[in-house]
Amino acid sequence: MILNQFKGKVALLVIALCFIVGCNESPTTNSQQVVNDFVKGSYNNILKQNKNQPYLLMFWSQDCAYCMKELELLGSLVKSHPEAKLITVATDPFLDVNFIRNKMASFGLQDTQAWVFAEPHAETLYFEVSPRWRGELPFTILVDGDNQKTKKIGMLSEHVITTWLSKV
Amino acid sequence: MNKQKLIVALAVVVLSVGLFSYIQYGCSNKAAVTAETADKKPASRRHQTTGVVSVDIKEHNGTLHLLLGKNEQGQHSVWYQTSTDQGQTWSEAVNTTADLDISAKFHRGNDARLAVQEDNIVAVWMSRVDGAPHNAGPMMSVRSSDAGQSWQAATMPADWEGPHGFFAMDGNDEKISLVWLDSREQIGKGSQGLRYTSSSDGGQTWLENKTLDRQTCACCWNTARFDEQGQLYVLYRDKLPSDMAIGQVNKQDEWQRLSTVGAFNWDFQGCPHIGGSLAFDESRQLFHATVTTGEESKAGVHYLNSADQGQHWNTPVQLGSDTAVHSDLAVAAGGQLLATWDQITATGFEVVYATSYDQGQTWTEQQQLSTLGIRASHPRVVAVDDAFVVVWTQTNADNVQELQTKLISHDS
């Protein structure tokens, strides 16, 4: 009886240890960046999950040369301000996640939160993010700690980023 | 007993540390952890719009010429049809690329285009080159010299072998002219240049390319039309600012930028993917145009006209709401105008139209063209004797994109 109880405790201990090990295998220690599906409701989830904290949400596309320039700029930002939280969303529906990972890594953004449109018709997601957004890219939303949003269609200027950083 | 208590206490401590670790790293890590985040999806879930992915339509001497680009299970092809009864019935479709193995990068907004010069017909589109920047490749071209019955690969009109896109073509009795965007000379960030060539032998040979504007929007479709005097007018999106502009190539192939069409002063460093439309009312000496701007206070589609061959334009009239995006317009022989556009709704794009009977001074309320709740976009319109023929693409229940056609009487 005592032996069985002892075995039970040891099993519990083993499970707990596995739990710890499992939890520490978080995405930052995983070599593969998580790429989340951006579907209807995702935008609101991002807003909720990041409530009262500053972050920068950037929408891009593989065919958008300006987006590449902005991603490059954001890569520099992450280096100089590692505390800044960046979230990127690829607007090409179901874009290959390895392509996204490679693209993010090429800009030093492999540790940021990445999403990809996962609805066949991108404009339904444009509408949810902002009814006046017609899909022009890049599109960036800068949110400060008071949940105030600055929406910027077109490439960000350093001045806009600096102003946002001053509130971070 | 003490030993058992010690084990239980140890287990509690371990569980607490585990829970803390989970909260600290598992729930608030930079990489998202949400209900949607389990990254178990395969690396490649390549999504392609299938069915009709490219549309061009032209009216020439009473015949409608239709060019459709298709993507069927990743196989691209380009199809040609005609209608001699104002779009009520169509000839059997001819696969212009039946003898070719093509990989095309066409989609609505960067469509394959055609030009008609009596029995000579030429079509061009962007090829796809996997691994190239944006997977964009050089243009491909096919031509027919027997009114579209048979087709063969044609000489590439461009004399630079980088990627070309956003084509516009037109033909008259003397030549077929083509404009497009490419980055053979890069001026500034994310821009391309507007290039031009023409053929006087039905697309067999082409002139040395000319640059019409060294710095334009990189991703917006162009529109090109001959007037009755043989001058080619090109409507395109300029840079700095990103408003639409019009210019003219005269009969000697000389270019002149004429004016800005809708001076919204939209300063946009990005990719709008939106062009405009142009129609001529020769009998009334009026040019009609629609343009789209993203300028914050005037966002949407606007109509304008010019009474001096594009030198000056009247005050823009907004069509639809600020969610209107892709537009086209046509003018009938009697001067009636029909403008059509798509607009974004919660369920995706829908197609609407409006008409004007006073040379664009006033417009009817917008009318629904596509079925509510069904995704429909990128309408095109041509005027025929008694009606306007509007075509657009919409997605069916199997998620395949289909061509839709609607005839609207000039008097409706």
XYZ file of C-alpha atoms in Angstrom:
580
model
C 0.000 0.000 0.000
C 2.716 2.454 1.022
C 4.796 1.336 -1.923
C 1.879 2.039 -4.300
C 1.383 5.509 -2.772
C 5.087 6.164 -3.161
C 4.972 5.071 -6.832
C 2.010 7.418 -7.340
C 3.948 10.362 -5.931
C 6.957 9.564 -8.097
C 4.690 9.402 -11.170
C 3.226 12.796 -10.221
C 6.722 14.184 -9.893
C 7.718 12.822 -13.309
C 4.589 14.352 -14.903
C 5.362 17.700 -13.303
C 8.936 17.601 -14.565
C 7.734 16.759 -18.082
C 5.313 19.669 -17.816
C 8.129 22.058 -16.993
C 10.317 20.736 -19.785
C 7.381 20.979 -22.207
C 6.576 24.538 -21.220
C 10.140 25.659 -21.639
C 10.123 24.460 -25.208
C 8.523 27.761 -26.063
C 8.561 29.199 -29.580
C 11.482 31.449 -28.784
C 13.674 28.459 -28.153
C 12.208 26.595 -31.096
C 14.089 27.126 -34.332
C 10.823 27.444 -36.277
C 8.875 30.651 -35.961
C 5.183 30.134 -35.304
C 3.019 31.477 -38.121
C -0.558 31.945 -37.012
C -3.655 31.837 -39.174
C -5.203 35.297 -39.465
C -8.921 34.711 -39.901
C -12.074 36.617 -39.050
C -11.813 37.509 -35.376
C -8.009 37.367 -35.269
C -7.678 41.123 -35.340
C -9.904 41.510 -32.313
C -8.020 38.709 -30.569
C -4.749 40.528 -31.158
C -6.264 43.706 -29.724
C -7.510 41.827 -26.657
C -4.319 39.891 -26.067
C -2.229 43.041 -26.224
C -4.545 45.305 -24.295
C -2.769 48.100 -22.431
C 0.591 47.315 -23.967
C 2.258 49.022 -26.894
C 2.894 47.119 -30.100
C 3.233 47.612 -33.822
C 1.056 45.575 -36.186
C 2.238 45.536 -39.783
C 0.478 44.062 -42.833
C 2.655 43.117 -45.807
C 2.660 41.136 -49.028
C 5.265 39.201 -50.930
C 4.649 41.344 -54.042
C 5.038 44.674 -52.235
C 8.481 46.214 -52.629
C 7.680 48.917 -50.080
C 6.727 46.247 -47.570
C 10.191 44.747 -47.889
C 11.693 48.156 -47.181
C 9.487 48.560 -44.137
C 10.283 45.060 -42.863
C 13.952 45.947 -43.193
C 13.309 49.094 -41.167
C 11.478 47.082 -38.522
C 14.380 44.629 -38.393
C 16.645 47.526 -37.459
C 14.089 48.677 -34.907
C 14.056 45.285 -33.211
C 17.831 45.359 -32.926
C 17.958 48.826 -31.419
C 14.794 48.490 -29.326
C 14.412 44.834 -28.358
C 11.615 45.815 -25.965
C 9.383 46.903 -28.868
C 6.721 44.355 -29.681
C 6.156 43.762 -33.382
C 3.450 41.693 -35.022
C 3.533 41.037 -38.759
C 0.708 39.775 -40.958
C 1.237 38.463 -44.487
C -1.825 39.375 -46.538
C -1.285 36.816 -49.304
C -3.885 34.174 -48.449
C -2.235 30.965 -47.228
C 1.247 32.133 -48.149
C 3.760 29.348 -47.571
C 4.774 29.482 -43.894
C 8.371 28.561 -44.676
C 8.518 31.489 -47.081
C 7.274 33.723 -44.269
C 9.787 32.302 -41.798
C 12.636 32.820 -44.242
C 11.467 36.313 -45.075
C 11.199 37.252 -41.400
C 14.606 35.721 -40.641
C 16.159 37.665 -43.505
C 15.120 40.868 -41.728
C 16.024 39.676 -38.227
C 12.352 39.331 -37.316
C 12.347 35.609 -36.613
C 11.379 36.100 -32.966
C 8.409 38.341 -33.623
C 4.810 37.254 -33.778
C 3.886 36.300 -37.342
C 0.522 35.741 -38.960
C -0.758 34.894 -42.422
C -4.158 35.587 -43.957
C -6.092 32.329 -43.926
C -9.244 33.384 -45.753
C -9.435 33.018 -49.530
C -10.662 36.583 -50.025
C -8.312 39.033 -48.431
C -10.721 41.958 -48.597
C -13.039 40.429 -45.999
C -10.139 40.702 -43.565
C -9.258 44.207 -44.758
C -12.802 45.216 -43.925
C -12.588 43.762 -40.444
C -9.301 45.485 -39.690
C -10.485 48.799 -41.097
C -13.564 49.337 -43.274
C -11.702 52.033 -45.221
C -8.696 49.862 -45.992
C -8.725 48.821 -49.655
C -5.685 46.592 -49.391
C -3.023 49.225 -49.933
C 0.276 48.053 -48.523
C 2.161 48.309 -46.320
C -0.480 49.041 -43.706
C 0.699 49.546 -40.155
C -1.149 50.083 -36.898
C 0.909 51.527 -34.068
C -0.723 51.038 -30.680
C 0.459 52.754 -27.526
C 0.052 51.655 -23.922
C -3.295 53.449 -23.680
C -4.611 51.421 -26.635
C -4.564 54.486 -28.858
C -4.060 53.442 -32.468
C -2.237 55.301 -35.213
C -3.060 53.781 -38.608
C -0.623 54.398 -41.409
C -1.185 53.292 -44.999
C 2.050 53.328 -46.966
C 5.612 53.040 -45.786
C 6.342 54.265 -42.280
C 8.628 57.201 -41.878
C 11.254 57.113 -39.157
C 9.471 60.066 -37.571
C 6.285 58.001 -37.077
C 8.272 55.160 -35.549
C 10.221 57.510 -33.291
C 7.011 59.152 -32.071
C 5.537 55.746 -31.305
C 8.704 54.576 -29.556
C 8.573 57.627 -27.327
C 5.273 56.326 -25.975
C 6.445 52.733 -25.554
C 4.754 9.543 6.996
C 7.225 12.427 7.038
C 8.755 11.022 3.904
C 5.334 11.019 2.203
C 4.708 14.638 3.271
C 8.086 15.598 1.898
C 7.253 14.016 -1.466
C 3.865 15.745 -1.592
C 5.457 19.104 -0.719
C 8.085 18.575 -3.379
C 5.408 17.742 -5.943
C 3.477 20.904 -5.038
C 6.616 23.001 -5.441
C 7.388 21.398 -8.800
C 3.827 21.934 -10.027
C 3.926 25.564 -8.893
C 7.162 26.148 -10.762
C 5.641 24.433 -13.793
C 2.550 26.599 -13.664
C 4.641 29.748 -13.267
C 6.819 28.700 -16.165
C 3.745 28.088 -18.303
C 2.282 31.496 -17.505
C 5.572 33.292 -17.955
C 6.729 31.697 -21.160
C 3.953 29.656 -22.590
C 1.175 32.236 -22.528
C 2.930 35.528 -23.010
C 5.722 34.662 -25.314
C 6.466 36.979 -28.194
C 5.287 34.299 -30.557
C 1.524 34.064 -30.312
C -0.229 31.319 -28.465
C -3.906 31.515 -29.183
C -6.616 29.134 -30.174
C -5.558 29.637 -33.764
C -1.868 29.342 -33.275
C -1.125 25.658 -33.239
C 1.333 25.677 -36.096
C 0.516 22.192 -37.258
C -0.348 23.339 -40.740
C 1.853 21.971 -43.486
C 4.553 24.367 -44.618
C 2.977 24.642 -48.033
C -0.743 25.334 -48.287
C -0.379 27.045 -51.599
C -3.574 28.894 -52.300
C -4.391 29.815 -55.838
C -7.436 31.479 -57.194
C -8.696 29.015 -59.768
C -10.972 29.416 -62.743
C -11.040 32.707 -64.618
C -8.261 34.796 -63.103
C -7.705 37.347 -65.883
C -10.139 39.245 -68.117
C -9.840 41.680 -70.983
C -12.560 42.795 -73.376
C -12.462 45.037 -76.439
C -15.038 46.225 -78.961
C -13.804 46.484 -82.554
C -16.045 47.236 -85.548
C -19.118 45.836 -83.855
C -17.468 42.650 -82.588
C -16.649 41.994 -78.954
C -13.303 40.311 -78.307
C -12.837 38.565 -74.972
C -9.572 37.277 -73.531
C -9.696 35.082 -70.446
C -6.734 33.826 -68.439
C -7.482 30.622 -66.588
C -5.843 28.716 -63.784
C -7.049 25.141 -63.540
C -5.219 23.051 -60.944
C -2.141 25.189 -61.430
C -2.261 24.926 -65.227
C -2.442 28.307 -66.881
C -4.012 28.991 -70.245
C -5.298 31.967 -72.233
C -8.608 31.751 -74.090
C -10.149 33.921 -76.800
C -13.812 34.350 -77.787
C -15.895 36.772 -79.820
C -19.465 37.954 -79.872
C -21.144 39.511 -82.895
C -24.530 40.008 -81.219
C -23.538 42.477 -78.509
C -22.577 39.885 -75.947
C -25.731 37.809 -76.064
C -23.898 34.761 -77.413
C -20.210 33.943 -77.681
C -18.147 31.899 -80.107
C -16.544 28.669 -78.978
C -13.482 29.536 -76.908
C -10.078 29.017 -78.553
C -7.138 28.100 -76.347
C -4.463 30.487 -77.602
C -1.794 28.690 -75.587
C -2.779 25.112 -76.481
C 0.639 24.455 -78.029
C 2.576 26.257 -75.337
C 3.625 25.284 -71.842
C 3.053 28.505 -69.983
C 3.439 29.545 -66.394
C 1.610 32.813 -66.039
C 1.450 35.367 -63.281
C -1.804 37.030 -64.130
C -4.562 37.964 -61.787
C -7.313 40.545 -61.650
C -5.556 43.881 -61.683
C -2.607 42.502 -63.638
C -4.576 40.840 -66.417
C -3.525 39.442 -69.770
C -4.431 42.051 -72.385
C -5.311 42.000 -76.051
C -5.269 44.371 -79.012
C -7.237 43.982 -82.232
C -6.256 45.276 -85.679
C -8.687 43.745 -88.172
C -7.568 40.097 -88.452
C -4.444 40.656 -86.387
C -4.879 40.047 -82.688
C -2.121 40.110 -80.096
C -2.256 39.056 -76.438
C 0.371 39.605 -73.726
C 0.719 38.633 -70.072
C 3.305 38.364 -67.322
C 5.066 35.035 -67.008
C 5.759 33.440 -63.661
C 9.333 32.578 -62.684
C 9.492 30.750 -59.375
C 12.210 32.102 -57.160
C 12.470 35.432 -58.952
C 11.538 38.533 -56.945
C 7.752 38.419 -56.567
C 7.895 35.332 -58.899
C 7.518 37.840 -61.717
C 8.894 37.090 -65.168
C 9.136 38.628 -68.628
C 6.037 39.144 -70.714
C 4.803 36.397 -72.996
C 2.927 37.077 -76.186
C 0.795 35.186 -78.698
C -0.664 36.446 -81.937
C -3.225 35.502 -84.530
C -3.398 36.734 -88.101
C -6.663 34.997 -88.962
C -9.076 36.767 -86.628
C -8.374 34.492 -83.707
C -8.890 31.116 -85.322
C -5.280 30.021 -84.873
C -2.579 31.328 -82.567
C 1.168 31.126 -82.310
C 3.861 32.319 -79.927
C 4.968 35.826 -80.858
C 8.117 37.857 -80.537
C 8.463 39.454 -77.129
C 7.687 43.162 -77.524
C 10.108 44.153 -74.759
C 13.805 44.531 -75.442
C 14.739 44.098 -71.783
C 14.337 40.627 -70.303
C 13.452 41.442 -66.723
C 9.900 41.167 -65.398
C 7.140 43.186 -67.105
C 3.573 43.679 -65.979
C 0.432 45.818 -65.850
C -0.040 45.892 -69.607
C -2.353 48.039 -71.683
C -2.806 47.639 -75.430
C -4.793 49.047 -78.278
C -4.799 48.746 -82.049
C -5.909 50.884 -84.978
C -5.534 50.617 -88.748
C -1.845 51.503 -88.629
C -0.373 49.925 -85.521
C -0.741 47.969 -82.328
C 0.649 49.792 -79.327
C 1.591 48.395 -75.951
C 2.555 49.981 -72.649
C 3.678 48.246 -69.476
C 5.714 48.704 -66.283
C 9.187 47.375 -65.664
C 12.187 48.250 -63.509
C 14.990 48.271 -66.095
C 15.916 51.620 -64.607
C 15.091 52.052 -60.953
C 14.362 55.579 -59.841
C 13.511 55.779 -56.166
C 12.081 53.201 -53.825
C 9.509 50.690 -55.033
C 8.756 52.350 -58.341
C 8.828 51.149 -61.933
C 8.859 52.945 -65.240
C 6.222 53.187 -67.954
C 7.519 51.674 -71.228
C 6.111 51.744 -74.731
C 6.480 49.985 -78.030
C 4.390 49.499 -81.154
C 4.122 47.123 -84.069
C 3.070 47.971 -87.599
C 2.995 44.361 -88.804
C 0.386 42.853 -86.552
C 2.704 41.972 -83.698
C 5.416 40.199 -85.693
C 8.058 42.811 -84.896
C 8.184 45.660 -82.418
C 9.950 48.987 -82.219
C 12.763 49.675 -79.817
C 11.219 50.304 -76.405
C 10.697 53.840 -75.193
C 10.347 55.069 -71.650
C 7.299 57.275 -71.260
C 7.691 57.990 -67.549
C 10.781 56.912 -65.621
C 9.043 56.711 -62.249
C 5.514 55.423 -61.839
C 3.543 53.354 -59.373
C 4.959 49.815 -59.381
C 1.751 47.852 -59.192
C -1.207 49.675 -60.764
C -2.818 48.733 -64.049
C -2.557 51.078 -67.025
C -5.129 52.010 -69.653
C -4.295 52.841 -73.277
C -6.656 53.951 -76.055
C -6.272 55.311 -79.568
C -8.424 58.260 -80.520
C -9.787 58.590 -84.050
C -6.773 60.675 -85.078
C -4.397 57.834 -84.259
C -2.976 59.253 -81.051
C -2.543 56.894 -78.143
C -3.597 58.158 -74.727
C -2.183 56.423 -71.666
C -3.739 56.705 -68.208
C -1.401 55.534 -65.440
C -0.611 56.072 -61.785
C 2.251 58.467 -61.285
C 4.567 58.923 -58.308
C 5.193 61.869 -56.024
C 2.297 62.184 -55.659
C 0.547 58.920 -56.494
C -2.298 60.515 -58.451
C -3.335 59.285 -61.888
C -1.795 60.968 -64.917
C -2.505 60.997 -68.636
C -0.153 61.412 -71.554
C -0.230 61.091 -75.302
C 1.916 59.219 -77.821
C 1.443 60.947 -81.154
C 1.639 59.350 -84.592
C 5.393 59.920 -84.621
C 5.717 57.938 -81.385
C 6.528 61.070 -79.411
C 5.353 61.210 -75.800
C 3.916 64.109 -73.916
C 2.587 63.987 -70.366
C -0.602 66.032 -70.459
C -2.038 66.359 -66.983
C -2.914 64.872 -63.631
C -6.333 63.238 -63.663
C -7.750 64.002 -60.243
C -5.181 66.098 -58.385
C -5.795 64.658 -54.934
C -2.139 65.016 -53.981
C -2.160 61.502 -52.582
C 1.318 60.987 -51.201
C 1.546 57.226 -50.902
C 4.710 55.199 -50.424
C 3.241 51.797 -51.081
C 1.307 49.535 -53.399
C -2.282 50.598 -54.159
C -2.887 47.988 -56.942
C -5.511 50.317 -58.457
C -5.586 51.983 -61.866
C -8.296 53.892 -63.707
C -10.399 53.932 -66.870
C -10.667 56.115 -69.937
C -13.337 56.517 -72.638
C -13.681 58.912 -75.572
C -16.851 60.561 -76.817
C -15.504 61.696 -80.170
C -18.704 63.330 -81.317
C -18.842 65.575 -78.245
C -15.080 66.030 -77.968
C -15.107 64.736 -74.408
C -12.694 62.472 -72.577
C -14.201 60.590 -69.651
C -12.194 58.941 -66.870
C -12.561 57.231 -63.533
C -9.748 57.193 -61.007
C -9.358 55.906 -57.456
C -7.551 57.683 -54.684
C -6.665 56.740 -51.143
C -6.256 60.329 -50.034
C -7.879 60.306 -46.609
C -10.607 62.912 -47.171
C -11.498 61.822 -50.700
C -10.961 58.070 -50.662
C -12.832 56.113 -53.314
C -13.670 56.211 -57.021
C -14.119 59.534 -58.824
C -15.386 60.474 -62.284
C -13.871 63.331 -64.301
C -14.073 64.619 -67.848
C -11.959 66.779 -70.112
C -13.129 68.954 -73.003
C -9.624 69.692 -74.317
C -8.171 66.239 -75.054
C -6.870 65.613 -71.568
C -5.153 68.944 -70.948
C -7.493 69.872 -68.112
C -10.120 68.000 -66.107
C -13.243 69.126 -64.341
C -13.927 68.771 -60.626
C -14.073 65.105 -59.632
C -17.478 63.572 -58.856
C -17.309 60.769 -56.309
C -19.000 57.520 -57.305
C -20.211 55.279 -54.489
C -18.726 55.170 -51.019
C -15.183 55.386 -49.751
C -14.880 51.611 -49.996
C -15.144 51.682 -53.818
C -11.962 50.361 -55.398
C -11.678 49.022 -58.988
C -13.595 50.916 -61.664
C -14.249 51.077 -65.390
C -16.486 53.158 -67.625
C -17.784 53.303 -71.196
C -19.593 55.852 -73.304
C -22.298 55.000 -75.827
C -22.653 56.664 -79.231
C -25.508 58.728 -77.827
C -23.305 60.068 -75.026
C -24.763 57.933 -72.232
C -22.166 56.865 -69.671
C -21.994 53.778 -67.532
C -19.468 53.543 -64.713
C -19.025 50.312 -62.817
C -16.894 49.550 -59.782
C -16.473 47.121 -56.954
C -16.645 48.022 -53.298
C -15.568 46.231 -50.150
C -18.216 44.874 -47.809
C -18.072 42.529 -44.830
C -18.580 39.603 -47.195
C -16.007 40.741 -49.732
C -16.170 42.700 -52.970
C -19.476 43.374 -54.708
C -20.030 44.965 -58.124
C -22.299 47.961 -58.716
C -22.858 50.523 -61.468
C -24.304 53.969 -62.127
C -25.263 55.787 -65.321
C -25.203 59.376 -66.485
C -27.228 61.011 -69.261
C -25.716 64.483 -69.057
C -22.044 63.887 -69.847
C -21.196 63.000 -66.289
C -22.657 66.022 -64.529
C -25.089 63.896 -62.547
C -25.235 60.178 -61.899
C -27.999 57.779 -60.980
C -27.989 56.060 -57.606
C -25.702 53.061 -57.701
C -27.348 49.813 -58.795
C -26.363 46.360 -57.636
C -24.895 44.141 -60.359
C -23.500 41.110 -58.553
C -25.525 38.970 -56.177
C -25.372 40.156 -52.580
C -23.125 38.034 -50.429
C -21.202 36.569 -53.359
C -17.685 37.799 -53.837
C -17.468 39.681 -57.154
C -14.806 42.105 -58.338
C -12.952 43.977 -61.086
C -15.791 44.872 -63.475
C -15.086 45.915 -67.053
C -17.546 47.557 -69.431
C -17.774 48.214 -73.170
C -20.465 50.037 -75.112
C -22.177 48.372 -78.065
C -25.016 49.590 -80.274
C -27.917 49.253 -77.856
C -26.377 48.335 -74.573
C -23.425 48.305 -72.240
C -21.809 44.926 -71.735
C -20.400 44.558 -68.235
C -18.167 41.630 -67.330
C -16.650 40.747 -63.973
C -15.403 37.732 -62.064
C -17.119 36.188 -59.098
C -16.520 33.198 -56.887
C -18.937 30.268 -57.044
C -19.898 27.788 -54.331
C -16.876 25.620 -55.139
C -14.625 28.627 -54.603
C -13.838 28.796 -58.312
C -13.779 32.188 -59.989
C -16.166 32.525 -62.944
C -16.877 35.168 -65.554
C -20.186 36.962 -65.285
C -21.754 39.036 -68.050
C -24.618 41.486 -67.943
C -26.170 43.600 -70.693
C -27.566 46.932 -69.589
C -29.635 48.936 -72.040
C -28.421 52.435 -72.804
C -31.794 53.735 -71.689
C -32.150 51.760 -68.454
